[in-house]
mmCIF file of C-alpha atoms in Angstrom:
data_model
loop_
_atom_site.group_PDB
_atom_site.id
_atom_site.type_symbol
_atom_site.label_atom_id
_atom_site.label_comp_id
_atom_site.label_asym_id
_atom_site.label_seq_id
_atom_site.Cartn_x
_atom_site.Cartn_y
_atom_site.Cartn_z
ATOM 1 C CA GLY A 875 76.598 59.891 73.378
ATOM 2 C CA LEU A 876 78.033 62.996 71.659
ATOM 3 C CA ALA A 877 76.041 65.546 73.752
ATOM 4 C CA LYS A 878 77.043 67.900 70.570
ATOM 5 C CA GLY A 879 75.507 71.480 71.282
ATOM 6 C CA VAL A 880 73.544 70.110 74.283
ATOM 7 C CA ARG A 881 72.934 72.865 76.706
ATOM 8 C CA VAL A 882 71.675 72.274 80.572
ATOM 9 C CA ALA A 883 71.150 75.256 82.973
ATOM 10 C CA GLY A 884 69.653 75.914 86.307
ATOM 11 C CA LEU A 885 69.466 72.243 87.635
ATOM 12 C CA MET A 886 69.609 71.081 91.739
ATOM 13 C CA LEU A 887 70.727 67.534 91.608
ATOM 14 C CA GLN A 888 70.429 66.025 95.035
ATOM 15 C CA ALA A 889 71.443 62.058 95.734
ATOM 16 C CA ALA A 890 68.620 59.934 97.402
ATOM 17 C CA ALA A 891 68.279 56.406 98.395
ATOM 18 C CA SER A 892 66.821 53.880 95.507
ATOM 19 C CA LYS A 893 64.564 51.179 96.239
ATOM 20 C CA SER A 894 64.901 49.811 92.670
ATOM 21 C CA THR A 895 66.866 46.703 91.827
ATOM 22 C CA LEU A 896 65.936 46.803 88.076
ATOM 23 C CA LYS A 897 69.498 48.091 87.374
ATOM 24 C CA VAL A 898 72.861 47.486 88.771
ATOM 25 C CA VAL A 899 75.569 50.264 87.824
ATOM 26 C CA PRO A 900 79.217 49.769 88.469
ATOM 27 C CA LEU A 901 79.477 53.359 89.578
ATOM 28 C CA SER A 902 76.900 55.786 90.802
ATOM 29 C CA SER A 903 76.667 59.364 90.000
ATOM 30 C CA LEU A 904 74.130 62.249 89.718
ATOM 31 C CA LEU A 905 74.959 63.531 86.120
ATOM 32 C CA GLU A 906 76.696 61.885 83.220
ATOM 33 C CA TRP A 907 77.647 64.140 80.301
ATOM 34 C CA GLY A 908 78.268 61.525 77.435
ATOM 35 C CA GLU A 909 78.536 58.102 77.907
ATOM 36 C CA ALA A 910 81.001 56.289 79.985
ATOM 37 C CA GLY A 911 83.549 54.337 78.055
ATOM 38 C CA GLU A 912 82.479 56.078 74.737
ATOM 39 C CA LEU A 913 84.570 59.194 74.416
ATOM 40 C CA SER A 914 83.118 61.398 71.910
ATOM 41 C CA SER A 915 84.806 63.646 69.852
ATOM 42 C CA GLY A 916 82.299 66.418 70.252
ATOM 43 C CA ASP A 917 82.641 69.957 68.453
ATOM 44 C CA ALA A 918 84.721 72.816 69.037
ATOM 45 C CA ALA A 919 81.814 74.988 67.040
ATOM 46 C CA ALA A 920 78.985 73.657 68.878
ATOM 47 C CA PRO A 921 80.161 72.759 72.640
ATOM 48 C CA GLY A 922 77.954 71.230 75.264
ATOM 49 C CA VAL A 923 77.176 73.902 77.983
ATOM 50 C CA LEU A 924 76.329 73.045 81.568
ATOM 51 C CA SER A 925 75.293 76.373 83.468
ATOM 52 C CA ASP A 926 74.178 76.975 87.130
ATOM 53 C CA ILE A 927 74.101 73.481 88.129
ATOM 54 C CA PHE A 928 74.196 72.777 91.712
ATOM 55 C CA ALA A 929 74.332 69.165 93.129
ATOM 56 C CA ARG A 930 74.325 67.864 96.583
ATOM 57 C CA VAL A 931 74.911 64.689 98.664
ATOM 58 C CA GLY A 932 73.331 64.981 101.884
ATOM 59 C CA GLY A 933 71.658 67.850 104.003
ATOM 60 C CA PRO A 934 67.833 67.530 104.453
ATOM 61 C CA ASP A 935 68.198 63.562 104.853
ATOM 62 C CA PHE A 936 67.810 61.857 108.212
ATOM 63 C CA ASP A 937 69.218 58.850 106.322
ATOM 64 C CA ARG A 938 72.846 59.398 106.752
ATOM 65 C CA SER A 939 73.746 56.550 104.557
ATOM 66 C CA ILE A 940 72.658 58.104 101.245
ATOM 67 C CA GLY A 941 75.642 58.333 98.990
ATOM 68 C CA VAL A 942 76.983 58.234 95.537
ATOM 69 C CA ASP A 943 80.369 57.633 93.834
ATOM 70 C CA VAL A 944 80.972 60.497 91.704
ATOM 71 C CA VAL A 945 78.531 63.239 91.324
ATOM 72 C CA LEU A 946 79.427 64.904 87.982
ATOM 73 C CA ARG A 947 81.168 62.768 85.358
ATOM 74 C CA ILE A 948 82.065 64.495 81.835
ATOM 75 C CA HIS A 949 83.205 61.996 79.106
ATOM 76 C CA SER A 950 82.628 64.327 75.974
ATOM 77 C CA ASN A 951 85.139 66.424 74.571
ATOM 78 C CA HIS A 952 84.452 70.404 74.038
ATOM 79 C CA VAL A 953 82.175 70.957 76.954
ATOM 80 C CA VAL A 954 82.144 74.322 78.830
ATOM 81 C CA GLY A 955 80.766 74.461 82.487
ATOM 82 C CA ASP A 956 79.926 77.757 84.286
ATOM 83 C CA ASN A 957 78.879 77.908 87.884
ATOM 84 C CA LEU A 958 79.087 74.491 89.135
ATOM 85 C CA TRP A 959 78.506 73.819 92.612
ATOM 86 C CA ILE A 960 79.146 70.040 93.818
ATOM 87 C CA TRP A 961 78.824 69.442 97.491
ATOM 88 C CA ARG A 962 78.672 66.477 100.079
ATOM 89 C CA ALA A 963 77.235 67.886 103.213
ATOM 90 C CA ASP A 964 79.311 68.959 105.913
ATOM 91 C CA HIS A 965 76.180 69.459 108.021
ATOM 92 C CA ALA A 966 72.295 68.519 107.911
ATOM 93 C CA PHE A 967 68.946 68.670 109.647
ATOM 94 C CA LEU A 968 68.831 67.438 112.843
ATOM 95 C CA ASP A 969 66.513 64.588 113.429
ATOM 96 C CA PRO A 970 63.863 65.418 116.049
ATOM 97 C CA ASP A 971 63.868 61.590 116.840
ATOM 98 C CA GLN A 972 67.451 61.318 117.749
ATOM 99 C CA GLY A 973 69.127 62.697 120.901
ATOM 100 C CA PRO A 974 72.027 65.026 121.106
ATOM 101 C CA GLN A 975 74.977 63.993 118.532
ATOM 102 C CA LYS A 976 77.767 62.517 120.336
ATOM 103 C CA ASP A 977 80.984 64.072 120.044
ATOM 104 C CA PRO A 978 83.333 61.664 117.449
ATOM 105 C CA GLN A 979 86.508 62.541 119.509
ATOM 106 C CA ASN A 980 84.494 61.277 122.985
ATOM 107 C CA SER A 981 81.336 59.616 122.588
ATOM 108 C CA LEU A 982 80.381 60.086 126.130
ATOM 109 C CA VAL A 983 79.735 63.871 125.505
ATOM 110 C CA PRO A 984 77.759 65.522 122.998
ATOM 111 C CA LEU A 985 79.396 67.320 120.035
ATOM 112 C CA LYS A 986 77.759 70.572 120.680
ATOM 113 C CA ASP A 987 80.149 71.156 123.565
ATOM 114 C CA ARG A 988 82.892 71.355 121.410
ATOM 115 C CA VAL A 989 81.157 72.883 118.224
ATOM 116 C CA PRO A 990 78.235 74.899 119.366
ATOM 117 C CA LYS A 991 77.002 74.756 115.443
ATOM 118 C CA GLY A 992 76.205 71.357 116.983
ATOM 119 C CA SER A 993 73.316 72.766 118.661
ATOM 120 C CA GLU A 994 71.759 73.796 115.049
ATOM 121 C CA TYR A 995 72.485 71.129 112.812
ATOM 122 C CA TYR A 996 73.794 67.701 112.407
ATOM 123 C CA LEU A 997 77.451 67.797 111.657
ATOM 124 C CA THR A 998 78.428 65.141 109.331
ATOM 125 C CA ALA A 999 80.710 62.612 110.724
ATOM 126 C CA MET A 1000 82.826 59.921 109.556
ATOM 127 C CA GLY A 1001 80.922 57.457 107.290
ATOM 128 C CA ASP A 1002 78.127 59.736 106.780
ATOM 129 C CA TYR A 1003 76.788 60.691 103.393
ATOM 130 C CA PRO A 1004 79.640 58.491 101.563
ATOM 131 C CA ALA A 1005 80.659 60.213 98.528
ATOM 132 C CA LYS A 1006 84.047 59.742 96.912
ATOM 133 C CA VAL A 1007 84.545 62.196 94.197
ATOM 134 C CA GLY A 1008 82.720 65.356 93.317
ATOM 135 C CA VAL A 1009 83.881 65.771 89.678
ATOM 136 C CA GLN A 1010 85.872 63.685 87.272
ATOM 137 C CA VAL A 1011 86.561 64.916 83.831
ATOM 138 C CA LYS A 1012 87.573 62.175 81.419
ATOM 139 C CA GLY A 1013 87.068 64.418 77.907
ATOM 140 C CA ASP A 1014 89.716 66.559 76.266
ATOM 141 C CA PHE A 1015 89.285 70.579 75.799
ATOM 142 C CA VAL A 1016 86.783 70.864 78.837
ATOM 143 C CA THR A 1017 86.491 74.566 80.247
ATOM 144 C CA ILE A 1018 85.005 75.245 83.514
ATOM 145 C CA TYR A 1019 84.518 78.996 84.582
ATOM 146 C CA GLY A 1020 83.640 78.829 88.493
ATOM 147 C CA LEU A 1021 84.115 75.289 90.292
ATOM 148 C CA ALA A 1022 83.009 74.476 93.827
ATOM 149 C CA VAL A 1023 83.638 70.971 94.862
ATOM 150 C CA GLU A 1024 83.660 70.521 98.719
ATOM 151 C CA HIS A 1025 83.970 67.652 101.230
ATOM 152 C CA PHE A 1026 84.546 64.720 99.392
ATOM 153 C CA THR A 1027 86.201 61.615 100.789
ATOM 154 C CA GLN A 1028 88.382 60.851 98.087
ATOM 155 C CA ASP A 1029 90.168 63.257 95.390
ATOM 156 C CA ASN A 1030 87.746 66.035 95.454
ATOM 157 C CA THR A 1031 88.390 66.556 91.778
ATOM 158 C CA VAL A 1032 89.965 64.251 89.384
ATOM 159 C CA TRP A 1033 90.960 65.553 85.508
ATOM 160 C CA GLU A 1034 91.980 63.059 83.260
ATOM 161 C CA GLY A 1035 91.330 64.566 79.992
ATOM 162 C CA GLU A 1036 93.851 66.677 77.748
ATOM 163 C CA ALA A 1037 93.678 70.499 77.500
ATOM 164 C CA GLY A 1038 91.294 71.326 80.355
ATOM 165 C CA ARG A 1039 91.006 74.344 81.681
ATOM 166 C CA VAL A 1040 89.759 76.052 85.092
ATOM 167 C CA TYR A 1041 88.989 79.507 85.905
ATOM 168 C CA PHE A 1042 88.463 79.822 89.700
ATOM 169 C CA TYR A 1043 88.210 76.942 91.688
ATOM 170 C CA GLN A 1044 87.041 76.492 95.450
ATOM 171 C CA ASN A 1045 87.607 73.477 97.358
ATOM 172 C CA GLU A 1046 87.116 72.567 101.287
ATOM 173 C CA LEU A 1047 88.479 69.134 102.139
ATOM 174 C CA PRO A 1048 86.204 66.951 104.203
ATOM 175 C CA TYR A 1049 85.777 67.980 107.929
ATOM 176 C CA ASP A 1050 85.392 64.651 109.286
ATOM 177 C CA VAL A 1051 88.192 62.424 107.981
ATOM 178 C CA ASP A 1052 91.263 61.215 109.814
ATOM 179 C CA GLN A 1053 94.895 60.412 108.822
ATOM 180 C CA GLU A 1054 94.259 56.882 107.936
ATOM 181 C CA ASN A 1055 91.352 57.206 105.821
ATOM 182 C CA PHE A 1056 92.295 60.355 103.963
ATOM 183 C CA GLY A 1057 95.819 61.757 104.582
ATOM 184 C CA ASP A 1058 97.829 58.459 104.349
ATOM 185 C CA LYS A 1059 96.296 57.750 100.956
ATOM 186 C CA HIS A 1060 97.373 60.959 99.736
ATOM 187 C CA TYR A 1061 94.071 62.326 98.576
ATOM 188 C CA ALA A 1062 94.005 65.841 97.396
ATOM 189 C CA GLY A 1063 91.539 68.780 96.655
ATOM 190 C CA TYR A 1064 92.507 68.661 92.933
ATOM 191 C CA ARG A 1065 94.187 66.045 91.000
ATOM 192 C CA VAL A 1066 95.262 65.907 87.273
ATOM 193 C CA ALA A 1067 96.079 62.677 86.141
ATOM 194 C CA SER A 1068 99.801 61.560 85.855
ATOM 195 C CA MET A 1069 99.338 61.001 81.865
ATOM 196 C CA VAL A 1070 97.873 64.324 81.302
ATOM 197 C CA GLN A 1071 100.230 66.777 79.069
ATOM 198 C CA ARG A 1072 98.301 69.838 78.883
ATOM 199 C CA HIS A 1073 96.300 71.477 81.760
ATOM 200 C CA GLU A 1074 95.722 74.852 83.135
ATOM 201 C CA ALA A 1075 94.104 76.702 86.060
ATOM 202 C CA HIS A 1076 93.726 80.152 87.270
ATOM 203 C CA GLY A 1077 92.717 81.360 90.747
ATOM 204 C CA VAL A 1078 92.328 77.870 92.553
ATOM 205 C CA GLY A 1079 92.457 77.063 96.099
ATOM 206 C CA VAL A 1080 92.208 74.359 98.614
ATOM 207 C CA TYR A 1081 91.005 74.770 102.225
ATOM 208 C CA SER A 1082 90.961 72.849 105.386
ATOM 209 C CA TYR A 1083 88.916 72.283 108.267
ATOM 210 C CA PHE A 1084 89.579 69.030 110.013
ATOM 211 C CA ARG A 1085 86.969 69.366 112.837
ATOM 212 C CA ASP A 1086 87.538 65.989 114.495
ATOM 213 C CA PHE A 1087 90.969 64.561 113.863
ATOM 214 C CA GLN A 1088 94.383 65.654 112.939
ATOM 215 C CA CYS A 1089 95.138 64.848 109.307
ATOM 216 C CA LEU A 1090 98.220 65.761 107.392
ATOM 217 C CA VAL A 1091 97.650 66.161 103.557
ATOM 218 C CA ARG A 1092 100.581 66.164 101.801
ATOM 219 C CA SER A 1093 99.401 68.607 98.909
ATOM 220 C CA GLY A 1094 96.100 70.455 98.191
ATOM 221 C CA PHE A 1095 96.874 70.220 94.420
ATOM 222 C CA VAL A 1096 98.752 67.260 92.392
ATOM 223 C CA ALA A 1097 99.610 67.568 88.933
ATOM 224 C CA PRO A 1098 102.016 66.247 86.545
ATOM 225 C CA SER A 1099 105.517 68.608 86.532
ATOM 226 C CA THR A 1100 105.292 69.080 82.998
ATOM 227 C CA ASP A 1101 105.866 72.310 81.056
ATOM 228 C CA GLY A 1102 102.110 71.799 79.490
ATOM 229 C CA VAL A 1103 100.571 71.729 83.015
ATOM 230 C CA ARG A 1104 100.208 75.388 84.317
ATOM 231 C CA PHE A 1105 98.912 76.903 87.519
ATOM 232 C CA THR A 1106 98.494 80.474 88.274
ATOM 233 C CA ASN A 1107 97.417 82.179 91.536
ATOM 234 C CA ILE A 1108 97.161 78.840 93.520
ATOM 235 C CA PHE A 1109 96.838 78.632 97.145
ATOM 236 C CA THR A 1110 96.156 76.547 100.312
ATOM 237 C CA ARG A 1111 94.122 77.913 103.281
ATOM 238 C CA PHE A 1112 94.015 76.765 106.850
ATOM 239 C CA LEU A 1113 90.178 77.807 108.076
ATOM 240 C CA ASN A 1114 90.037 76.225 111.542
ATOM 241 C CA GLY A 1115 90.262 72.629 113.463
ATOM 242 C CA GLU A 1116 93.356 70.311 113.434
ATOM 243 C CA PRO A 1117 96.216 70.910 110.733
ATOM 244 C CA GLY A 1118 96.686 70.712 108.002
ATOM 245 C CA ILE A 1119 98.068 70.772 104.360
ATOM 246 C CA GLU A 1120 101.984 70.239 103.898
ATOM 247 C CA HIS A 1121 102.348 71.633 100.252
ATOM 248 C CA VAL A 1122 100.233 73.744 98.089
ATOM 249 C CA LEU A 1123 101.136 71.824 94.632
ATOM 250 C CA ASN A 1124 103.249 68.588 94.902
ATOM 251 C CA ASP A 1125 106.043 69.595 97.027
ATOM 252 C CA GLN A 1126 105.847 73.194 96.137
ATOM 253 C CA GLY A 1127 104.924 75.951 98.643
ATOM 254 C CA SER A 1128 104.781 76.033 102.502
ATOM 255 C CA ALA A 1129 102.546 74.311 105.057
ATOM 256 C CA VAL A 1130 99.186 75.726 106.336
ATOM 257 C CA MET A 1131 99.158 74.410 109.962
ATOM 258 C CA GLY A 1132 97.082 77.014 112.107
ATOM 259 C CA PHE A 1133 96.215 80.458 112.659
ATOM 260 C CA SER A 1134 99.862 81.663 112.654
ATOM 261 C CA ASP A 1135 100.458 80.425 109.156
ATOM 262 C CA PRO A 1136 97.226 80.015 107.785
ATOM 263 C CA MET A 1137 97.911 80.526 104.019
ATOM 264 C CA SER A 1138 100.406 79.709 101.215
ATOM 265 C CA ARG A 1139 100.246 80.951 97.761
ATOM 266 C CA LEU A 1140 102.326 80.450 94.484
ATOM 267 C CA PRO A 1141 102.084 83.058 91.856
ATOM 268 C CA THR A 1142 102.927 80.384 89.519
ATOM 269 C CA SER A 1143 103.473 76.616 89.252
ATOM 270 C CA VAL A 1144 106.525 77.371 86.866
ATOM 271 C CA GLN A 1145 109.779 76.945 88.667
ATOM 272 C CA GLY A 1146 112.318 79.058 87.563
ATOM 273 C CA PRO A 1147 115.568 80.265 89.170
ATOM 274 C CA GLY A 1148 115.478 81.743 92.714
ATOM 275 C CA PRO A 1149 115.514 85.342 93.507
ATOM 276 C CA THR A 1150 119.070 86.824 93.014
ATOM 277 C CA ALA A 1151 120.569 87.430 96.508
ATOM 278 C CA ALA A 1152 120.543 91.259 97.254
ATOM 279 C CA PRO A 1153 124.377 92.492 97.191
ATOM 280 C CA LYS A 1154 126.177 92.900 100.668
ATOM 281 C CA HIS A 1155 126.741 96.447 101.650
ATOM 282 C CA ARG A 1156 129.702 97.086 103.668
ATOM 283 C CA GLY A 1157 129.054 99.323 106.896
ATOM 284 C CA MET A 1158 130.301 102.927 106.894
ATOM 285 C CA SER A 1159 133.774 103.512 108.495
ATOM 286 C CA LEU A 1160 134.151 106.117 111.343
ATOM 287 C CA TRP A 1161 135.946 108.660 109.031
ATOM 288 C CA SER A 1162 133.209 108.420 106.259
ATOM 289 C CA LEU A 1163 130.562 108.818 109.005
ATOM 290 C CA MET A 1164 132.303 111.944 109.927
ATOM 291 C CA LEU A 1165 132.928 113.248 106.683
ATOM 292 C CA CYS A 1166 129.393 113.037 105.745
ATOM 293 C CA THR A 1167 128.277 114.596 109.032
ATOM 294 C CA ALA A 1168 130.452 117.698 108.277
ATOM 295 C CA ILE A 1169 129.298 117.979 104.859
ATOM 296 C CA MET A 1170 125.797 118.166 105.920
ATOM 297 C CA GLY A 1171 126.656 120.535 108.522
ATOM 298 C CA LEU A 1172 128.059 122.893 106.148
ATOM 299 C CA SER A 1173 125.517 122.371 103.909
ATOM 300 C CA LEU A 1174 122.744 123.197 106.305
ATOM 301 C CA GLY A 1175 124.691 126.247 107.388
ATOM 302 C CA TRP A 1176 125.068 127.509 104.106
ATOM 303 C CA LEU A 1177 121.555 127.168 103.420
ATOM 304 C CA SER A 1178 120.392 128.821 106.352
ATOM 305 C CA SER A 1179 122.993 131.945 105.712
ATOM 306 C CA PHE A 1180 121.600 132.168 102.233
ATOM 307 C CA PHE A 1181 117.783 132.346 103.460
ATOM 308 C CA PHE A 1182 118.662 134.511 106.469
ATOM 309 C CA VAL A 1183 120.433 137.242 104.050
ATOM 310 C CA ARG A 1184 117.482 137.025 101.407
ATOM 311 C CA TRP A 1185 114.954 137.565 104.593
ATOM 312 C CA ARG A 1186 117.104 140.444 105.588
ATOM 313 C CA SER A 1187 117.397 141.860 102.070
ATOM 314 C CA ARG A 1188 113.454 141.907 101.681
ATOM 315 C CA GLN A 1189 113.157 143.351 105.195
ATOM 316 C CA ARG A 1190 115.549 146.346 104.463
ATOM 317 C CA GLY A 1191 113.784 147.087 101.222
ATOM 318 C CA ALA A 1192 110.410 147.152 102.854
ATOM 319 C CA PHE A 1193 112.059 149.582 105.269
ATOM 320 C CA ILE A 1194 113.264 151.823 102.480
ATOM 321 C CA ASP A 1195 110.353 152.004 100.724
ATOM 322 C CA GLY A 1196 108.072 152.787 103.641
ATOM 323 C CA ALA A 1197 110.827 155.732 104.430
ATOM 324 C CA SER A 1198 110.237 157.020 100.959
ATOM 325 C CA ASP A 1199 106.657 157.086 101.183
ATOM 326 C CA SER A 1200 106.813 159.029 104.398
ATOM 327 C CA GLU A 1201 109.245 161.545 103.140
ATOM 328 C CA SER A 1202 106.737 162.106 99.914
ATOM 329 C CA ASP A 1203 103.787 162.484 102.371
ATOM 330 C CA LYS A 1204 105.613 165.423 104.174
ATOM 331 C CA CYS A 1205 106.347 167.132 100.904
#
């Protein structure tokens, strides 16, 4: 359970249907780092390392019921992740034995009439490929460089450990959810648990494309409002479909509801005093305007006279020099 100094790299994980009844697990996953319920201290000098790990739920499967509870769970302390992409399918292969996919908005018409990509792929609909959470971090001192988590039907990433750090995070919320099943339950693209005291994330974004139904998400990111929890360059983005995301982090940041307001960004999560209001300048009086105009006119006149005199002097000097040369030639 220690996972001390263990390195795993270059894996492609895929959820599949299990026919085995030998072991019943309370929570299914594709990768468990450490043992559930046995939080290890780990080793800062020999951290566990996950590099180039790609995991998916759905995609090539015609069985749309294939799913998993949490794709990646990290229980150990002192773990480093580098380039992790955790994906619940938003599209999959078309089943040649089935007819055109019906539109979730109107079962009487094919989905491809509204979404042209429906002619190339099966587009994941509500209930397909059930997968709740992409990444759950329970260990302390876990750092991830480059994390993409997409389309999960609850909080896409849940961070419960202390002193976590993330450098670059990309999240697309699920395309196929509605207000009742996602928005009203206050799910988010990235959640830091309420008891966490130290956490930082840099360059992180949550995107929305609610393809089938309107779904108002309160916040792309949810985290405790404590000084030890810091976000830098954090944003939400409207991509397409129905609106939208109301805030970036908790109640900070403006809404992204369509193409007219597609992006909201917070340079930092630290709330300071608002910008100082610019001083109000009184307009110029008529006499001041006339005086300025007169001064400008005199200045331009003086400059014009100055340059004209210099020009004439040079012309006259050139004329005298020419005349002197002519007299010399005659002699």
